[in-house]
Short mmCIF file of C-alpha atoms in Angstrom, two decimals:
data_model
loop_
_atom_site.label_atom_id
_atom_site.label_comp_id
_atom_site.label_asym_id
_atom_site.label_seq_id
_atom_site.Cartn_x
_atom_site.Cartn_y
_atom_site.Cartn_z
CA UNK N 481 -168.73 -185.13 137.04
CA UNK N 482 -171.58 -182.66 136.38
CA UNK N 483 -173.01 -184.47 133.38
CA UNK N 484 -176.38 -183.54 131.92
CA UNK N 485 -178.07 -185.65 129.29
CA UNK N 486 -180.86 -184.77 126.89
CA UNK N 487 -183.06 -187.05 124.87
CA UNK N 488 -183.68 -187.11 121.99
CA UNK N 489 -180.71 -185.36 120.42
CA UNK N 490 -182.60 -184.77 117.20
CA UNK N 491 -186.26 -184.96 116.29
CA UNK N 492 -188.20 -184.32 113.12
CA UNK N 493 -191.96 -184.09 113.40
CA UNK N 494 -194.99 -182.99 111.45
CA UNK N 495 -196.71 -179.71 112.13
CA UNK N 496 -199.37 -180.04 114.82
CA UNK N 497 -197.74 -182.86 116.76
CA UNK N 498 -196.30 -182.63 120.26
CA UNK N 499 -192.70 -183.37 121.14
CA UNK N 500 -191.29 -184.19 124.57
CA UNK N 501 -187.66 -183.53 125.44
CA UNK N 502 -186.08 -185.02 128.56
CA UNK N 503 -183.25 -183.46 130.54
CA UNK N 504 -181.45 -185.47 133.22
CA UNK N 505 -178.64 -184.64 135.58
CA UNK N 506 -176.71 -187.92 135.71
CA UNK N 507 -174.31 -187.51 138.62
CA UNK N 508 -175.76 -184.73 140.73
CA UNK N 509 -179.05 -183.42 142.02
CA UNK N 510 -180.28 -180.13 140.65
CA UNK N 511 -182.27 -177.56 142.55
CA UNK N 512 -183.12 -175.77 139.37
CA UNK N 513 -183.17 -176.64 135.70
CA UNK N 514 -183.32 -174.19 132.86
CA UNK N 515 -184.57 -174.42 129.30
CA UNK N 516 -183.00 -172.36 126.54
CA UNK N 517 -183.62 -172.00 122.84
CA UNK N 518 -181.05 -170.99 120.29
CA UNK N 519 -181.70 -170.09 116.67
CA UNK N 520 -178.85 -170.36 114.13
CA UNK N 521 -176.10 -167.80 114.67
CA UNK N 522 -178.02 -166.23 117.55
CA UNK N 523 -177.43 -166.12 121.25
CA UNK N 524 -179.01 -168.33 123.90
CA UNK N 525 -182.49 -167.32 124.93
CA UNK N 526 -183.78 -168.42 128.32
CA UNK N 527 -187.28 -169.80 127.99
CA UNK N 528 -188.09 -170.91 131.51
CA UNK N 529 -186.75 -171.86 134.89
CA UNK N 530 -188.05 -174.89 136.72
CA UNK N 531 -187.68 -176.04 140.30
CA UNK N 532 -188.49 -179.54 141.44
CA UNK N 533 -192.08 -179.86 142.57
CA UNK N 534 -193.19 -176.37 141.62
CA UNK N 535 -194.48 -174.59 138.57
CA UNK N 536 -192.01 -173.31 136.04
CA UNK N 537 -191.31 -169.61 135.68
CA UNK N 538 -191.52 -168.52 132.06
CA UNK N 539 -189.69 -165.61 130.51
CA UNK N 540 -191.68 -162.82 128.97
CA UNK N 541 -193.00 -163.76 125.56
CA UNK N 542 -192.77 -167.51 126.07
CA UNK N 543 -196.16 -169.22 125.90
CA UNK N 544 -196.52 -171.50 128.91
CA UNK N 545 -199.38 -173.45 127.30
CA UNK N 546 -197.24 -174.19 124.29
CA UNK N 547 -194.04 -175.09 126.12
CA UNK N 548 -195.03 -177.34 129.01
CA UNK N 549 -192.38 -177.96 131.61
CA UNK N 550 -192.48 -180.65 134.26
CA UNK N 551 -189.75 -180.96 136.87
CA UNK N 552 -190.65 -184.28 138.42
CA UNK N 553 -187.54 -184.94 140.46
CA UNK N 554 -184.18 -183.48 141.40
CA UNK N 555 -182.66 -185.15 138.34
CA UNK N 556 -185.32 -184.90 135.66
CA UNK N 557 -187.08 -182.10 133.83
CA UNK N 558 -189.12 -182.38 130.64
CA UNK N 559 -190.11 -179.84 128.02
CA UNK N 560 -193.10 -180.61 125.81
CA UNK N 561 -193.60 -178.53 122.72
CA UNK N 562 -197.32 -178.81 122.05
CA UNK N 563 -198.84 -178.47 118.58
CA UNK N 564 -195.46 -177.73 117.09
CA UNK N 565 -195.18 -175.51 114.03
CA UNK N 566 -192.28 -174.82 111.68
CA UNK N 567 -191.41 -171.62 113.57
CA UNK N 568 -190.72 -173.78 116.64
CA UNK N 569 -187.84 -175.42 114.83
CA UNK N 570 -184.77 -174.60 116.88
CA UNK N 571 -182.00 -175.95 119.10
CA UNK N 572 -183.38 -176.57 122.59
CA UNK N 573 -180.85 -176.83 125.39
CA UNK N 574 -181.39 -177.57 129.05
CA UNK N 575 -179.06 -176.80 131.91
CA UNK N 576 -178.98 -177.79 135.55
CA UNK N 577 -177.72 -176.06 138.67
CA UNK N 578 -176.39 -178.47 141.32
CA UNK N 579 -177.72 -178.45 144.86
CA UNK N 580 -174.19 -178.34 146.19
CA UNK N 581 -170.98 -176.92 144.80
CA UNK N 582 -169.85 -173.52 143.51
CA UNK N 583 -172.66 -171.05 143.56
CA UNK N 584 -174.76 -170.54 140.44
CA UNK N 585 -172.81 -172.85 138.14
CA UNK N 586 -174.98 -174.30 135.39
CA UNK N 587 -174.11 -177.36 133.35
CA UNK N 588 -175.63 -177.79 129.95
CA UNK N 589 -177.04 -180.83 128.23
CA UNK N 590 -175.98 -181.57 124.65
CA UNK N 591 -179.14 -180.05 123.21
CA UNK N 592 -182.06 -181.25 121.09
CA UNK N 593 -182.41 -180.12 117.53
CA UNK N 594 -186.10 -179.90 116.62
CA UNK N 595 -187.26 -179.68 113.05
CA UNK N 596 -190.97 -179.22 112.41
CA UNK N 597 -192.09 -179.93 108.86
CA UNK U 98 -182.42 -154.43 132.10
CA UNK U 99 -179.30 -156.21 133.26
CA UNK U 100 -176.83 -156.65 130.45
CA UNK U 101 -173.66 -158.48 129.57
CA UNK U 102 -171.67 -157.07 126.68
CA UNK U 103 -169.09 -158.82 124.55
CA UNK U 104 -167.38 -157.95 121.31
CA UNK U 105 -168.90 -160.31 118.75
CA UNK U 106 -165.66 -160.66 116.84
CA UNK U 107 -164.50 -162.59 115.03
CA UNK U 108 -161.26 -162.46 116.94
CA UNK U 109 -158.51 -164.04 114.90
CA UNK U 110 -155.21 -165.06 116.47
CA UNK U 111 -152.33 -167.18 115.18
CA UNK U 112 -151.65 -170.57 116.71
CA UNK U 113 -149.54 -170.27 119.83
CA UNK U 114 -150.59 -166.68 120.59
CA UNK U 115 -152.58 -165.41 123.55
CA UNK U 116 -156.26 -164.82 122.89
CA UNK U 117 -157.89 -162.16 125.05
CA UNK U 118 -161.65 -162.09 125.41
CA UNK U 119 -163.44 -159.32 127.24
CA UNK U 120 -166.81 -158.83 128.86
CA UNK U 121 -168.54 -156.02 130.75
CA UNK U 122 -171.67 -156.27 132.84
CA UNK U 123 -174.16 -153.79 134.19
CA UNK U 124 -175.32 -155.34 137.49
CA UNK U 125 -172.93 -154.02 140.12
CA UNK U 126 -174.26 -156.51 142.66
CA UNK U 127 -173.32 -159.61 140.66
CA UNK U 128 -171.12 -162.09 142.50
CA UNK U 129 -170.69 -165.03 140.12
CA UNK U 130 -169.09 -164.97 136.68
CA UNK U 131 -168.58 -167.69 134.11
CA UNK U 132 -167.02 -168.39 130.77
CA UNK U 133 -168.56 -170.99 128.49
CA UNK U 134 -167.20 -172.34 125.23
CA UNK U 135 -169.62 -173.25 122.47
CA UNK U 136 -168.54 -175.07 119.35
CA UNK U 137 -170.68 -174.62 116.26
CA UNK U 138 -173.79 -176.77 116.49
CA UNK U 139 -173.06 -177.84 120.07
CA UNK U 140 -174.23 -176.74 123.50
CA UNK U 141 -172.19 -174.51 125.83
CA UNK U 142 -169.50 -176.05 128.01
CA UNK U 143 -168.41 -174.44 131.27
CA UNK U 144 -164.69 -173.72 131.21
CA UNK U 145 -164.14 -171.18 133.99
CA UNK U 146 -165.96 -169.71 136.94
CA UNK U 147 -164.71 -166.79 139.03
CA UNK U 148 -166.13 -165.16 142.13
CA UNK U 149 -163.39 -162.92 143.56
CA UNK U 150 -161.44 -160.01 142.18
CA UNK U 151 -158.17 -160.98 140.58
CA UNK U 152 -156.96 -163.83 138.43
CA UNK U 153 -157.91 -167.48 138.39
CA UNK U 154 -155.83 -169.88 136.35
CA UNK U 155 -156.74 -173.33 135.05
CA UNK U 156 -154.32 -174.82 132.58
CA UNK U 157 -154.07 -172.55 129.56
CA UNK U 158 -157.03 -170.47 130.70
CA UNK U 159 -156.94 -167.46 133.01
CA UNK U 160 -160.06 -165.61 134.07
CA UNK U 161 -159.70 -162.09 135.38
CA UNK U 162 -162.33 -160.22 137.38
CA UNK U 163 -162.49 -156.54 138.30
CA UNK U 164 -165.74 -155.82 140.10
CA UNK U 165 -165.01 -152.11 140.47
CA UNK U 166 -164.77 -151.77 136.69
CA UNK U 167 -167.49 -154.42 136.12
CA UNK U 168 -165.18 -156.26 133.80
CA UNK U 169 -164.39 -159.93 133.26
CA UNK U 170 -161.86 -161.32 130.84
CA UNK U 171 -160.59 -164.67 129.65
CA UNK U 172 -157.06 -165.25 128.45
CA UNK U 173 -156.18 -168.35 126.46
CA UNK U 174 -152.45 -169.00 126.31
CA UNK U 175 -150.80 -171.01 123.55
CA UNK U 176 -153.98 -170.89 121.49
CA UNK U 177 -154.71 -173.97 119.41
CA UNK U 178 -156.96 -174.39 116.37
CA UNK U 179 -159.18 -176.56 118.60
CA UNK U 180 -159.88 -173.44 120.69
CA UNK U 181 -161.77 -171.96 117.73
CA UNK U 182 -165.29 -171.52 119.07
CA UNK U 183 -167.68 -168.94 120.42
CA UNK U 184 -166.95 -167.91 123.99
CA UNK U 185 -169.92 -166.85 126.10
CA UNK U 186 -169.56 -164.66 129.16
CA UNK U 187 -172.26 -165.24 131.77
CA UNK U 188 -173.07 -163.31 134.92
CA UNK U 189 -175.41 -164.52 137.66
CA UNK U 190 -178.29 -162.15 138.18
CA UNK U 191 -178.54 -160.47 141.55
CA UNK U 192 -181.99 -159.21 140.76
CA UNK U 193 -185.25 -160.20 142.44
CA UNK U 194 -187.05 -163.25 141.16
CA UNK U 195 -184.34 -164.16 138.69
CA UNK U 196 -181.59 -164.16 141.28
CA UNK U 197 -179.00 -166.74 140.39
CA UNK U 198 -180.12 -167.04 136.77
CA UNK U 199 -177.35 -166.51 134.27
CA UNK U 200 -177.35 -163.55 131.93
CA UNK U 201 -175.37 -164.40 128.82
CA UNK U 202 -173.49 -162.13 126.50
CA UNK U 203 -173.94 -162.73 122.79
CA UNK U 204 -170.52 -164.34 122.60
CA UNK U 205 -167.20 -163.67 120.94
CA UNK U 206 -166.23 -165.88 118.04
CA UNK U 207 -162.58 -166.88 118.25
CA UNK U 208 -160.67 -168.20 115.27
CA UNK U 209 -157.19 -169.64 115.81
CA UNK U 210 -155.24 -169.87 112.56
CA UNK U 211 -152.65 -172.65 112.13
#
């Protein structure tokens, strides 16, 4: 149980293009989904928190117009990196918090490695 | 600023030994505590959650919580080379708009030598 998928697992794109990453909770419904970024040998950095049907809450310093988040249902959230640049290259990881079950547990997807050329 | 502190390591233990990982947190009101394991190049995997003072055991893993001292630990018994990973301590925020969000430590890198 508590499986989260992400697609794609790896993407390489040219500078200036947009990339969409999907995050799905496969066997549970999630009240809240989270998006993190992790640079090599660094710790997880929370980018934004999204709740189904409402606007995402972005952490300080994260550009909401650049990182568009849509939480369309209780099992799906998407992150779109708009006009990507090489400095956006990173490991993007989503997590989901189940509606029911132990309080505040988050389950992570396998991550998406983005490389912007 | 709510913080979670971990020794970055690396912590090196021989195979079969007990590995002890420690974590302190600053938010006295926190109620939920987690340990995640992250292999190099992979995403974090939840291995233990603990909510009450004392010990919680699951297989070779034991989580220990002391809210008075604001201290959480993870013991790994009979350590195996496959346990070599970075272990992240996470504490649920009890603070305002980010209530329930996890605050992660920077992780302790564990190396288990055969």
